[in-house]
Coordinates of C-alpha atoms and ligand atoms in Angstrom, one line a residue:
X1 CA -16.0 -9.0 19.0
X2 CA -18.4 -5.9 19.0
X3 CA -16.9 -5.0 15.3
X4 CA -17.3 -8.3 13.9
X5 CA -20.8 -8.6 15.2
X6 CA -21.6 -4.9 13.8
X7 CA -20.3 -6.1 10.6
X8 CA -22.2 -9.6 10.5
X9 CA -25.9 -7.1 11.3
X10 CA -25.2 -4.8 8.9
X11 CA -24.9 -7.0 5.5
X12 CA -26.2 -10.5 7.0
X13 CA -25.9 -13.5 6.8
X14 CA -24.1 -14.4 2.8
X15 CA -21.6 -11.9 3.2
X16 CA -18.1 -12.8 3.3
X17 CA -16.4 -12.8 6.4
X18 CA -14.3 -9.3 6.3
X19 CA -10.6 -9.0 7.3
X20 CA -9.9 -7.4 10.9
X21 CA -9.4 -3.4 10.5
X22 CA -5.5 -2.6 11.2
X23 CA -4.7 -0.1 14.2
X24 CA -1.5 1.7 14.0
X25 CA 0.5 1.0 17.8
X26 CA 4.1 2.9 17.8
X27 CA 6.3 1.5 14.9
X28 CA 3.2 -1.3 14.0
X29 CA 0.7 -2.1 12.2
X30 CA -1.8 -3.8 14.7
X31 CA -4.7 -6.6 14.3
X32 CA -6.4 -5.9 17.4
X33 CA -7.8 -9.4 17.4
X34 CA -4.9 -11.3 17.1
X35 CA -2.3 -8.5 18.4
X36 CA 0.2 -9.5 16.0
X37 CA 2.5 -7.1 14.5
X38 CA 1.3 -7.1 10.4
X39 CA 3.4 -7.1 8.0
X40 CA 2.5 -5.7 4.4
X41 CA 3.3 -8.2 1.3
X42 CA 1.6 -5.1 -1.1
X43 CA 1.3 -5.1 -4.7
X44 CA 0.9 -1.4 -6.5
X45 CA -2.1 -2.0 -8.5
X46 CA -3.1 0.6 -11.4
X47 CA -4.1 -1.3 -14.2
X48 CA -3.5 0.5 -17.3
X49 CA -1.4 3.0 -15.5
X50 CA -2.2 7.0 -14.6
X51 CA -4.6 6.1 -18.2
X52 CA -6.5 3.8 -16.3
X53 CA -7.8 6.2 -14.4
X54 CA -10.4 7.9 -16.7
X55 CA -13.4 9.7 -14.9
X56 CA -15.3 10.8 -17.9
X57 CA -15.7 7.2 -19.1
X58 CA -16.7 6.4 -15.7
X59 CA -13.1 4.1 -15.2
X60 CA -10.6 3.7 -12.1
X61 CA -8.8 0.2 -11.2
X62 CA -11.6 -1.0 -8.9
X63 CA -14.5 -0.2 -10.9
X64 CA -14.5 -3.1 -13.0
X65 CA -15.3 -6.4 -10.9
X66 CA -14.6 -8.7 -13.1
X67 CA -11.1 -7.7 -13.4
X68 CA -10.9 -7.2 -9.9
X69 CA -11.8 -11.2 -9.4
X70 CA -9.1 -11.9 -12.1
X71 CA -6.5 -10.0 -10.8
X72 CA -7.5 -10.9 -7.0
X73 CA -7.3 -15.0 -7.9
X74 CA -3.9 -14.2 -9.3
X75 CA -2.5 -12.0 -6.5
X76 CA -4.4 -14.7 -3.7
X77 CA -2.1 -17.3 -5.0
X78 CA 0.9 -15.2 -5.0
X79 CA 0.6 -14.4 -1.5
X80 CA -0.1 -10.7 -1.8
X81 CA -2.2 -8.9 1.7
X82 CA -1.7 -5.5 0.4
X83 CA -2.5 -3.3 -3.1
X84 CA -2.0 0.1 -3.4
X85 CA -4.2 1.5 -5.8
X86 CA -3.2 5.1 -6.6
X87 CA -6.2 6.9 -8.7
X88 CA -9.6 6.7 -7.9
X89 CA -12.8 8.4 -8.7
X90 CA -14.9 8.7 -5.3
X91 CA -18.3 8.9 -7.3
X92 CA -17.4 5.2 -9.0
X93 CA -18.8 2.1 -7.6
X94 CA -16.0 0.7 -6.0
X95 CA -17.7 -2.3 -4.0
X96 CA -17.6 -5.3 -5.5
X97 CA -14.0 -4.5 -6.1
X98 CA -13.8 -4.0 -2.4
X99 CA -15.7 -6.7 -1.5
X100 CA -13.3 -9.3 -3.7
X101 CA -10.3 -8.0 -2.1
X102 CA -11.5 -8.0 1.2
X103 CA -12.6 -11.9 0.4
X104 CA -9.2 -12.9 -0.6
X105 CA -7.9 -11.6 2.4
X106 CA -6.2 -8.4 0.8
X107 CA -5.9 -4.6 2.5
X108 CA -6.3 -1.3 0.5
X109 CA -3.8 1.4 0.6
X110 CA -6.0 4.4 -1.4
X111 CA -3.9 7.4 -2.5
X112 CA -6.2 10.5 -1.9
X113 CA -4.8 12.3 -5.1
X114 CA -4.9 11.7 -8.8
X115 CA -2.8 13.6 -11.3
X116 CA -5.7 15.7 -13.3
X117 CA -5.4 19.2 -12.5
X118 CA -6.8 20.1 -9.5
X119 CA -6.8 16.6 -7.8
X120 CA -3.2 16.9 -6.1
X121 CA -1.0 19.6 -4.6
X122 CA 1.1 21.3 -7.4
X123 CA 4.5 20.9 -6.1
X124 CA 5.7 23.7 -7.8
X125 CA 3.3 26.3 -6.3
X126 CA 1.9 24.3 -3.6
X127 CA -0.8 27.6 -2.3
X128 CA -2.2 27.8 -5.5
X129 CA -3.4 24.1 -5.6
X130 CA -4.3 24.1 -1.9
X131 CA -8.2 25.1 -2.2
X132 CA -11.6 23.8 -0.8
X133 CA -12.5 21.8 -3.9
X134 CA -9.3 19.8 -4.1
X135 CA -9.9 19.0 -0.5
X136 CA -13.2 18.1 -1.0
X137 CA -12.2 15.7 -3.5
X138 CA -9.6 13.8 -0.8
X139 CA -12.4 13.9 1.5
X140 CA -14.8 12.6 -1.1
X141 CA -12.3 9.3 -1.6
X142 CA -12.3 9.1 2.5
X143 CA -16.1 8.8 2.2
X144 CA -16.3 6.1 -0.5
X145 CA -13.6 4.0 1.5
X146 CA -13.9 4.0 5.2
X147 CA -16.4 2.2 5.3
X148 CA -14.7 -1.3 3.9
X149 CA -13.4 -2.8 7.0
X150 CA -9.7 -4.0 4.4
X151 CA -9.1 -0.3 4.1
X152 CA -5.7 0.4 5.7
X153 CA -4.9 3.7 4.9
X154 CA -4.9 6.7 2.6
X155 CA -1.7 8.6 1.6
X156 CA -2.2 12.4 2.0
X157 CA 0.5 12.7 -1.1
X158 CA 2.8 10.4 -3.3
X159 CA 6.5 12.2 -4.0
X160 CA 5.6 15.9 -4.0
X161 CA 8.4 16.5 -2.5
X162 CA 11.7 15.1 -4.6
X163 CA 14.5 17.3 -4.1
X164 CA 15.7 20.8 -1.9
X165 CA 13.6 23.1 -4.2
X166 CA 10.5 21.3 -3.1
X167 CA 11.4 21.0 0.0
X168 CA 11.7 24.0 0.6
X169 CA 7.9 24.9 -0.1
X170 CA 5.7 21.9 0.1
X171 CA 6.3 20.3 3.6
X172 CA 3.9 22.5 5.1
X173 CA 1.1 22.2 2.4
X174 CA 1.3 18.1 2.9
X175 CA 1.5 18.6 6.7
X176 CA -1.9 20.4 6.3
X177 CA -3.6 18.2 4.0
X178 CA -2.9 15.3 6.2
X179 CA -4.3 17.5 9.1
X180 CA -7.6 18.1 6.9
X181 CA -8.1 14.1 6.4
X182 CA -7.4 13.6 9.8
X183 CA -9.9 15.8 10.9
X184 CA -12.5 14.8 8.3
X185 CA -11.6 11.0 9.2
X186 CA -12.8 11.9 13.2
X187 CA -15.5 13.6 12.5
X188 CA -17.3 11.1 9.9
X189 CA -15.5 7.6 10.0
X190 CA -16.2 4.9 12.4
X191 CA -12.4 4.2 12.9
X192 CA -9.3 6.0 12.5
X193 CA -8.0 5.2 9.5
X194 CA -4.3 6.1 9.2
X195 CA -3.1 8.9 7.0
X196 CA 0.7 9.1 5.9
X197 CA 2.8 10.0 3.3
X198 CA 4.8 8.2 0.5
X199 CA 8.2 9.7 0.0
X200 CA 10.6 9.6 -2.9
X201 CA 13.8 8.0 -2.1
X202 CA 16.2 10.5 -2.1
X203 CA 18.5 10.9 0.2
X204 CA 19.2 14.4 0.8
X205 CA 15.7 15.2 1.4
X206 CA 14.2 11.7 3.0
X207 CA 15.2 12.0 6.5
X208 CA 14.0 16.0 6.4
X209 CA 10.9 14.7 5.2
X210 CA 10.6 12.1 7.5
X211 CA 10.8 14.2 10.6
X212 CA 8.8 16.9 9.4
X213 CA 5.9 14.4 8.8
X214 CA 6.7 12.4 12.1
X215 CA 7.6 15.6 14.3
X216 CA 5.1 16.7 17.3
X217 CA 4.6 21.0 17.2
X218 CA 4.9 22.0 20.7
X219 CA 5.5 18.9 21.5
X220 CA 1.8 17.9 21.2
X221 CA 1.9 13.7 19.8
X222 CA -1.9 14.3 18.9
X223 CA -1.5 17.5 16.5
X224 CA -3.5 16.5 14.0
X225 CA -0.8 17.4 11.4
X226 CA 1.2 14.6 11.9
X227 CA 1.7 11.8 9.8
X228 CA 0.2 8.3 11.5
X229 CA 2.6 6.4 8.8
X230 CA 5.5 7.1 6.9
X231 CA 6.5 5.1 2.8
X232 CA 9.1 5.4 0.7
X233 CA 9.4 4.4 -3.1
X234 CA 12.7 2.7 -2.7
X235 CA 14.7 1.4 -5.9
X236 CA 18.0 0.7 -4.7
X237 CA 18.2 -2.9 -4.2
X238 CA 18.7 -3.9 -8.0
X239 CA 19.6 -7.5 -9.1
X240 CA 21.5 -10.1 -6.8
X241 CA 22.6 -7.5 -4.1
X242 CA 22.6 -7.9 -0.1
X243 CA 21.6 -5.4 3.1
X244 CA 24.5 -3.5 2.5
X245 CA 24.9 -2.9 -0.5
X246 CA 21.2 -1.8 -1.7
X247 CA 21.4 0.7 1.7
X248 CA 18.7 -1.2 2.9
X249 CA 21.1 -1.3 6.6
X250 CA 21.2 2.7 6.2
X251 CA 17.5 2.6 5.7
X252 CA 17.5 0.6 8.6
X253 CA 19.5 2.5 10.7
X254 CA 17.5 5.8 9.9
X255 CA 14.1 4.3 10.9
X256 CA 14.9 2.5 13.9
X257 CA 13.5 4.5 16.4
X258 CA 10.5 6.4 14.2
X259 CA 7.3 7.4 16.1
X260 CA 5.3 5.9 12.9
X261 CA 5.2 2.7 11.2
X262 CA 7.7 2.6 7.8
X263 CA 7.3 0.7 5.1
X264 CA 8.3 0.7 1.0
X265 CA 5.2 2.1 -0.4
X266 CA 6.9 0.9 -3.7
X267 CA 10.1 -1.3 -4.4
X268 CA 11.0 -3.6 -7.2
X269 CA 13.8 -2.1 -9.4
X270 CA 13.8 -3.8 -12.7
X271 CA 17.9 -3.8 -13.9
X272 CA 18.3 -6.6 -14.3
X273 CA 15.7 -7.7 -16.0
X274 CA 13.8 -10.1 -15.2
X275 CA 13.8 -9.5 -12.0
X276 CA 15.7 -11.7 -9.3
X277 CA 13.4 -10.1 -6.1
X278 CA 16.2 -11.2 -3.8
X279 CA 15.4 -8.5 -1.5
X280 CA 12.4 -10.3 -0.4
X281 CA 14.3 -12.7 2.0
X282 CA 15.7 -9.9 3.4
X283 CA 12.6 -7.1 3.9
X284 CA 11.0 -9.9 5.6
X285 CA 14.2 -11.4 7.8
X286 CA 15.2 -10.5 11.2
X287 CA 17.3 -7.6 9.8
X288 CA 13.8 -5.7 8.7
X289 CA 11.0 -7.1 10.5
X290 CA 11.5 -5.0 13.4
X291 CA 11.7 -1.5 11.8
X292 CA 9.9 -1.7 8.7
X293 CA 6.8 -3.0 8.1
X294 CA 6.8 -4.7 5.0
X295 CA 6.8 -3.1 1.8
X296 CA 4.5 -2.9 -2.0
X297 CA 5.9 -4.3 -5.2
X298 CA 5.9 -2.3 -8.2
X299 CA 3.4 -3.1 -10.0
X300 CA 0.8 -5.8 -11.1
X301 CA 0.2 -4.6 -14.8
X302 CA 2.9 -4.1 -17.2
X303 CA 3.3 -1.1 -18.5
X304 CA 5.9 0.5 -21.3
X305 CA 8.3 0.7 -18.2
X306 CA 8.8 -2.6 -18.1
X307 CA 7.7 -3.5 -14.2
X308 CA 4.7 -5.1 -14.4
X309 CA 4.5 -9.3 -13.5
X310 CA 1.1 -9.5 -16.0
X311 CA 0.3 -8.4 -19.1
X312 CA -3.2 -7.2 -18.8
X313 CA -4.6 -6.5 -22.3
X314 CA -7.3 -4.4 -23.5
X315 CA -9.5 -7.6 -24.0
X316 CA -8.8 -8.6 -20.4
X317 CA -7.1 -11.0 -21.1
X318 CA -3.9 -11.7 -18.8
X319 CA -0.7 -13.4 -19.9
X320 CA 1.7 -14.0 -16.6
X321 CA 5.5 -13.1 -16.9
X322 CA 8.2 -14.6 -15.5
X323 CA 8.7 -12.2 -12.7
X324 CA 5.5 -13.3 -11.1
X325 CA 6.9 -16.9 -10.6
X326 CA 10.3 -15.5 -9.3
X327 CA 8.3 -13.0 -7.1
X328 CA 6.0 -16.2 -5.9
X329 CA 9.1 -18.4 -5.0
X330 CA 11.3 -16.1 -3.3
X331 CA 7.8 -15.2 -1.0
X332 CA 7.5 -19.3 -0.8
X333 CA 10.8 -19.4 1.1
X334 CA 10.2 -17.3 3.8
X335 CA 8.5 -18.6 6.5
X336 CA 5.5 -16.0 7.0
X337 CA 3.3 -18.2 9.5
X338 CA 6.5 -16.7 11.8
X339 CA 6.8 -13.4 10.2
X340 CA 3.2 -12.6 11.1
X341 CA 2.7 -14.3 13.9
X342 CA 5.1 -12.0 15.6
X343 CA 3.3 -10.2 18.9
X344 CA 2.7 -6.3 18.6
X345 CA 5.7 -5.2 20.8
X346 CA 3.5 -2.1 22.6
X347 CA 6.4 -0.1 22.0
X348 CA 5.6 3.3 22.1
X349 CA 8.2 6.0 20.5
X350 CA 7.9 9.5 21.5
X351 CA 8.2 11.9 17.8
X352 CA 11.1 14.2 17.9
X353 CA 9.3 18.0 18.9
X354 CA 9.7 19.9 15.5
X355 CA 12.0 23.0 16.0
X356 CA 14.4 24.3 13.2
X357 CA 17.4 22.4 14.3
X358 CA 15.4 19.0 13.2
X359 CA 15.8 19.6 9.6
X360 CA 19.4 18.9 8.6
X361 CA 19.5 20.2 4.8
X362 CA 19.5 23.5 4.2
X363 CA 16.6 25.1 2.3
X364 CA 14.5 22.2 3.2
X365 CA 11.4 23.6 5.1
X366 CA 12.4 23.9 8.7
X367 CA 9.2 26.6 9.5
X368 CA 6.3 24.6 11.4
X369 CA 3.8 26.8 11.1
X370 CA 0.8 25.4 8.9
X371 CA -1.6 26.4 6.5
X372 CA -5.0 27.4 7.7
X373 CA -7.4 25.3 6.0
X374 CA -8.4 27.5 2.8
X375 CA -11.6 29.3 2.3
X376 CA -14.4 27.1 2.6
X377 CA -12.8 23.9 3.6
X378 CA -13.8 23.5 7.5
X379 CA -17.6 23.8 6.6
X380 CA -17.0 20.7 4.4
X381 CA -14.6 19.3 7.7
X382 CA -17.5 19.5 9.9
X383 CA -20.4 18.8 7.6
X384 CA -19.0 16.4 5.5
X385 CA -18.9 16.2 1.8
X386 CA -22.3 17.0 0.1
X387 CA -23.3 15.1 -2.0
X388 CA -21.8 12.4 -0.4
X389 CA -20.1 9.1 -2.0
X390 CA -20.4 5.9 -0.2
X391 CA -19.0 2.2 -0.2
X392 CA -19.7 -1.0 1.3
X393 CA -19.5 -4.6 1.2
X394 CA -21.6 -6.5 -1.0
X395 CA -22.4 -10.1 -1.5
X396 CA -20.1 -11.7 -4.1
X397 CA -22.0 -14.8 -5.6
X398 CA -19.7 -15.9 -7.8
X399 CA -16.0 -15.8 -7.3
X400 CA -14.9 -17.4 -10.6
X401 CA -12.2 -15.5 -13.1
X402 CA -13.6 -15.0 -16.7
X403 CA -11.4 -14.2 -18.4
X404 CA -8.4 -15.7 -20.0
X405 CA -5.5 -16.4 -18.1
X406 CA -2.1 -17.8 -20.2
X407 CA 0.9 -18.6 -18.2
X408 CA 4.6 -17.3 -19.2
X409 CA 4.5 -20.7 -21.1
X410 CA 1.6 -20.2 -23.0
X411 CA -0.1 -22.8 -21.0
X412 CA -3.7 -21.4 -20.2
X413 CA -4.9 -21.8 -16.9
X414 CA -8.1 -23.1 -16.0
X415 CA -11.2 -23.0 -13.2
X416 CA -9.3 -19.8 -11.8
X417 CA -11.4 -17.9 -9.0
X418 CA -10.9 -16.1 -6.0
X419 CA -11.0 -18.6 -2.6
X420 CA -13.0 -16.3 -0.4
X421 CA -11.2 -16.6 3.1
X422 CA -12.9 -17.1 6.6
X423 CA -13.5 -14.6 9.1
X424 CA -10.3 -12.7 10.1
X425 CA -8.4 -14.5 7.9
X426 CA -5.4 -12.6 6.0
X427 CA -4.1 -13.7 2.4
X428 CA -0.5 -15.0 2.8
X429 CA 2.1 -16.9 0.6
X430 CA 1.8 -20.5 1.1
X431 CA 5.2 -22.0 1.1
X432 CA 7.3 -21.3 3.9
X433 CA 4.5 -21.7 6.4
X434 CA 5.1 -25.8 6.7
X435 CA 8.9 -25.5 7.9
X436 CA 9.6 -23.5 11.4
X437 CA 13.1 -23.5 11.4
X438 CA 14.3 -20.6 12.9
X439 CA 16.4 -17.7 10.8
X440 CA 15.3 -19.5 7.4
X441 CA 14.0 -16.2 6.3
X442 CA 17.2 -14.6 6.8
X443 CA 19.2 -16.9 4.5
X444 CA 16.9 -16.2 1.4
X445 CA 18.5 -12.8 0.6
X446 CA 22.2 -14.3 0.1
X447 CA 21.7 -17.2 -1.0
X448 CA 19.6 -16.4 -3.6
X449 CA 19.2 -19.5 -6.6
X450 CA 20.8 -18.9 -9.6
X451 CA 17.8 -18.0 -11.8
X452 CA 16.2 -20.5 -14.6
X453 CA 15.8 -18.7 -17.8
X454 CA 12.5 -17.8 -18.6
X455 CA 9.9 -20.8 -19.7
X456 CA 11.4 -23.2 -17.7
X457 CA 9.6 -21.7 -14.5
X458 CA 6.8 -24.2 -15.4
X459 CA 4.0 -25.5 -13.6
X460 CA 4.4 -28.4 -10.5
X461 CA 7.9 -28.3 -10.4
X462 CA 8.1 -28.2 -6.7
X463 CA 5.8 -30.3 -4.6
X464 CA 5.2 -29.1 -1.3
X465 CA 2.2 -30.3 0.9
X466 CA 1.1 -26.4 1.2
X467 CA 0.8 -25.7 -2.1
X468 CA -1.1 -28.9 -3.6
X469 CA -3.4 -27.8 -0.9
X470 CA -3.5 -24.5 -1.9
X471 CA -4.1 -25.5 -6.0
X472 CA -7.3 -28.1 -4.8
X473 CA -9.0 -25.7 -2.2
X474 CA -8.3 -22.7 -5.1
X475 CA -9.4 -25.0 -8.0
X476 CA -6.5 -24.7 -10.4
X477 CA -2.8 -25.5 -10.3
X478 CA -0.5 -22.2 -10.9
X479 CA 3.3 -23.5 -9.8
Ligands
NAG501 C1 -17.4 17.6 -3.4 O1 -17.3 16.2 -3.9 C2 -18.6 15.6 -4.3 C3 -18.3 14.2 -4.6 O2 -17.3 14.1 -5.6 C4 -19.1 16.4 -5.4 O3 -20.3 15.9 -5.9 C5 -19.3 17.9 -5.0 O4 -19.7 18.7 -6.1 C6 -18.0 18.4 -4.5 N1 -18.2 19.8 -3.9 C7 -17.3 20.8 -4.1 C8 -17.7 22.0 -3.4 O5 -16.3 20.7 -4.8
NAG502 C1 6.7 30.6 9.0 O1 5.6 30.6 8.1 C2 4.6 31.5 8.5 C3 3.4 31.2 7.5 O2 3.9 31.2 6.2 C4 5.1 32.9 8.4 O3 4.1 33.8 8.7 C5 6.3 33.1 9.3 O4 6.8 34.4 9.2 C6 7.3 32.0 9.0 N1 8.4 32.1 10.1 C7 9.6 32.3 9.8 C8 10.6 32.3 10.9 O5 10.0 32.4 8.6

């Protein structure tokens, strides 16, 4: 109650109501008003790819609100909570980007780094890339997003670490960046904001890096070194395949007991193509639910690697693909009214202490002694980031789209615009939610229907009382 009221004084009255700030509890993601366990339906979101982050032309992917509304209207009706947006520029004005998302009920994962020089640790010589004015630039992103209640996170690094070699010199480097934004994050945000890490997925190096990230020095849980939430970018599940046989149940079995929430901070492999996205059913089924925490499709935008469900031209205007309806009716049949109505189990699982004998690979980093924070650094800890970005929500007056939006039919779809949400309320697919029956969810992922080539995924094919709902209260009819 005390948040929402602080949040009502500070931008009065016209704003929209703001999603409820997510606490991490154990293994879970928390909404401390509701207590339910949250689980993420993400969607990476870089439109135009690493080239659409472009600081000299004064460019990132939530700089632009109109696009934002566009993309937001579309992603509201698929369903999505979540986007992961990888490369930002602190000193952009982010808010009305912000402010959309957080309307349409929709989180923000921010990734800390970029891939211009100087703006991420070099994994090949990590101490040469670990200065003061790189981490001023992760602290600078911290100040121009925690102060939008929707932000869930920041990742401290994406894959720096992909096989032994860099294993074997980077763990400590990460370990200290993410004690750096932990430290900045106490001593100039209002809430504490999670910081983790979002791992490649391979296997001879995930579980070290896991438990490095995860493992208390000394024993001590509050180090401020360790991770608060652990991703992985995880491919394996590729066309009509089950549990077993995309390693999901190894996946599974690895994670049970983590001291940190996991989730795919990417997932989506494309072979086939189009995609199938049987895996839904199952990273949201019983088999999951209770060990990961949802996961972030890859991607919104199609790029020249073929994994994006729009094509989001230069013009801005957006053609859907096919994928985007298969994504949209394997998310209708799970039942997510049950799937996030689930109570936060107040399970509390104590890390592993990090010694030596932890790390199982050898040459992987197994030496837990961490960087100092590099010359100059804890002056910009304690004093903050001079001068210093900032974000907040703004009024939104008008939610419409305006730009063009063809379906994968070439049907173009009209009187699109964001549906702002009321207070507390969290963007969520809208079939599913209708039928209760229990397990449902769990059947999805084998029983997968055989595919309709693409075209025929047309408009008002299926009629259920959610979604007519949905299409009137949202203005326009997508499925
Ligand atoms: C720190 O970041 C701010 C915001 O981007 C920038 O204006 C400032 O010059 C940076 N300072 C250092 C020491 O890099
Ligand atoms: C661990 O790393 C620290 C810092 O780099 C170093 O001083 C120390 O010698 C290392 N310990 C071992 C056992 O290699």
């Amino acid at each position: 109650m005390l948040l929402q009221s602080a949040i009502v004084a500070l931008g009065g009255a016209t704003l929209a109501a703001a999603v409820t700030p997510l606490e991490v509890q154990g293994q879970q993601f928390v909404n401390t008003k509701s207590g339910n366990a949250f689980q993420i339906v993400g969607m990476a979101y870089q439109i135009g790819g690493s080239a659409g982050y472009d600081p000299k032309h004064g460019k990132d992917p939530l700089s632009n609100g109109d696009i934002c509304k566009r993309d937001a209207a579309l992603m509201q009706s698929l369903g999505v909570n979540t986007i992961r947006v990888y490369n930002l520029d602190p000193n952009l004005n982010h808010d009305e980007c912000a402010s959309v998302f957080n309307a349409a009920g929709m989180y923000m994962i921010i990734d800390v780094n970029s891939p211009l020089a100087g703006e991420s640790l070099n994994s090949g010589a990590p101490w040469e890339s670990y200065y003061a004015a790189y981490l001023n630039r992760t602290f600078a992103i911290v100040e121009a997003f925690k102060s939008y209640p929707n932000t869930l996170g920041f990742f401290s690094g994406n894959e720096v670490i992909d096989n032994v070699k860099t294993g074997a010199t980077v763990p400590p480097y990460v370990r200290a960046v993410t004690r750096d934004l932990k430290n900045y994050i106490k001593n100039h945000a209002d809430r504490k904001i999670p910081v983790g890490y979002s791992a490649a997925d391979v296997r001879d190096v995930l579980e070290d890096t896991w438990n490095y990230f995860q493992c208390a020095i000394d024993g001590d849980e509050d180090d401020m070194s360790r991770a608060d939430m652990f991703a992985l970018n995880s491919y394996s599940w590729c066309g009509e395949s089950s549990f077993q046989k995309s390693g999901y149940d190894t996946l599974v079995a690895l994670f049970k007991d983590s001291s940190v929430p996991v989730f795919y901070s990417e997932f989506g492999c494309n072979t086939p193509s189009p995609r199938v996205f049987t895996e839904i059913g199952t990273i949201y089924g019983s088999e999951m639910t209770g060990t990961f925490a949802g996961g972030v499709v890859y991607e919104w935008a199609q790029e020249d690697n073929n994994y994006g469900l729009a094509e989001c031209n230069d013009d801005g205007t957006v053609t859907l693909l096919a994928d985007y309806h298969t994504l949209h009716d394997q998310y209708s049949k799970v039942d997510f009214k049950k799937v996030q109505s689930v109570k936060a189990s107040g399970k509390k699982v104590s890390p592993p202490e990090c010694k030596a004998s932890l790390i199982k690979e050898k040459g992987f980093n197994n030496n837990f002694t961490i960087p100092a924070p590099p010359p100059g650094a804890q002056k910009i800890i304690d004093n903050g980031v001079s001068p210093k970005p900032s974000g907040k929500l703004v009024d939104i007056s008008d939610y419409s789209v305006k730009h063009k939006v063809t379906d994968v039919d070439g049907k173009s779809l009209s009187n699109l615009a964001v549906k702002p949400l009321s207070g507390d309320e969290i963007n969520t697919p809208s079939g599913g939610s209708g039928s209760s029956t229990s397990g449902s969810s769990d059947e999805t992922g084998n029983a997968a229907p055989t595919l309709a080539p693409q075209g025929s995924l047309s408009a008002a094919t299926i009629v259920i009382p959610a979604m007519i709902a949905l299409s009137f209260t949202a203005g326009f009819t997508l499925f």
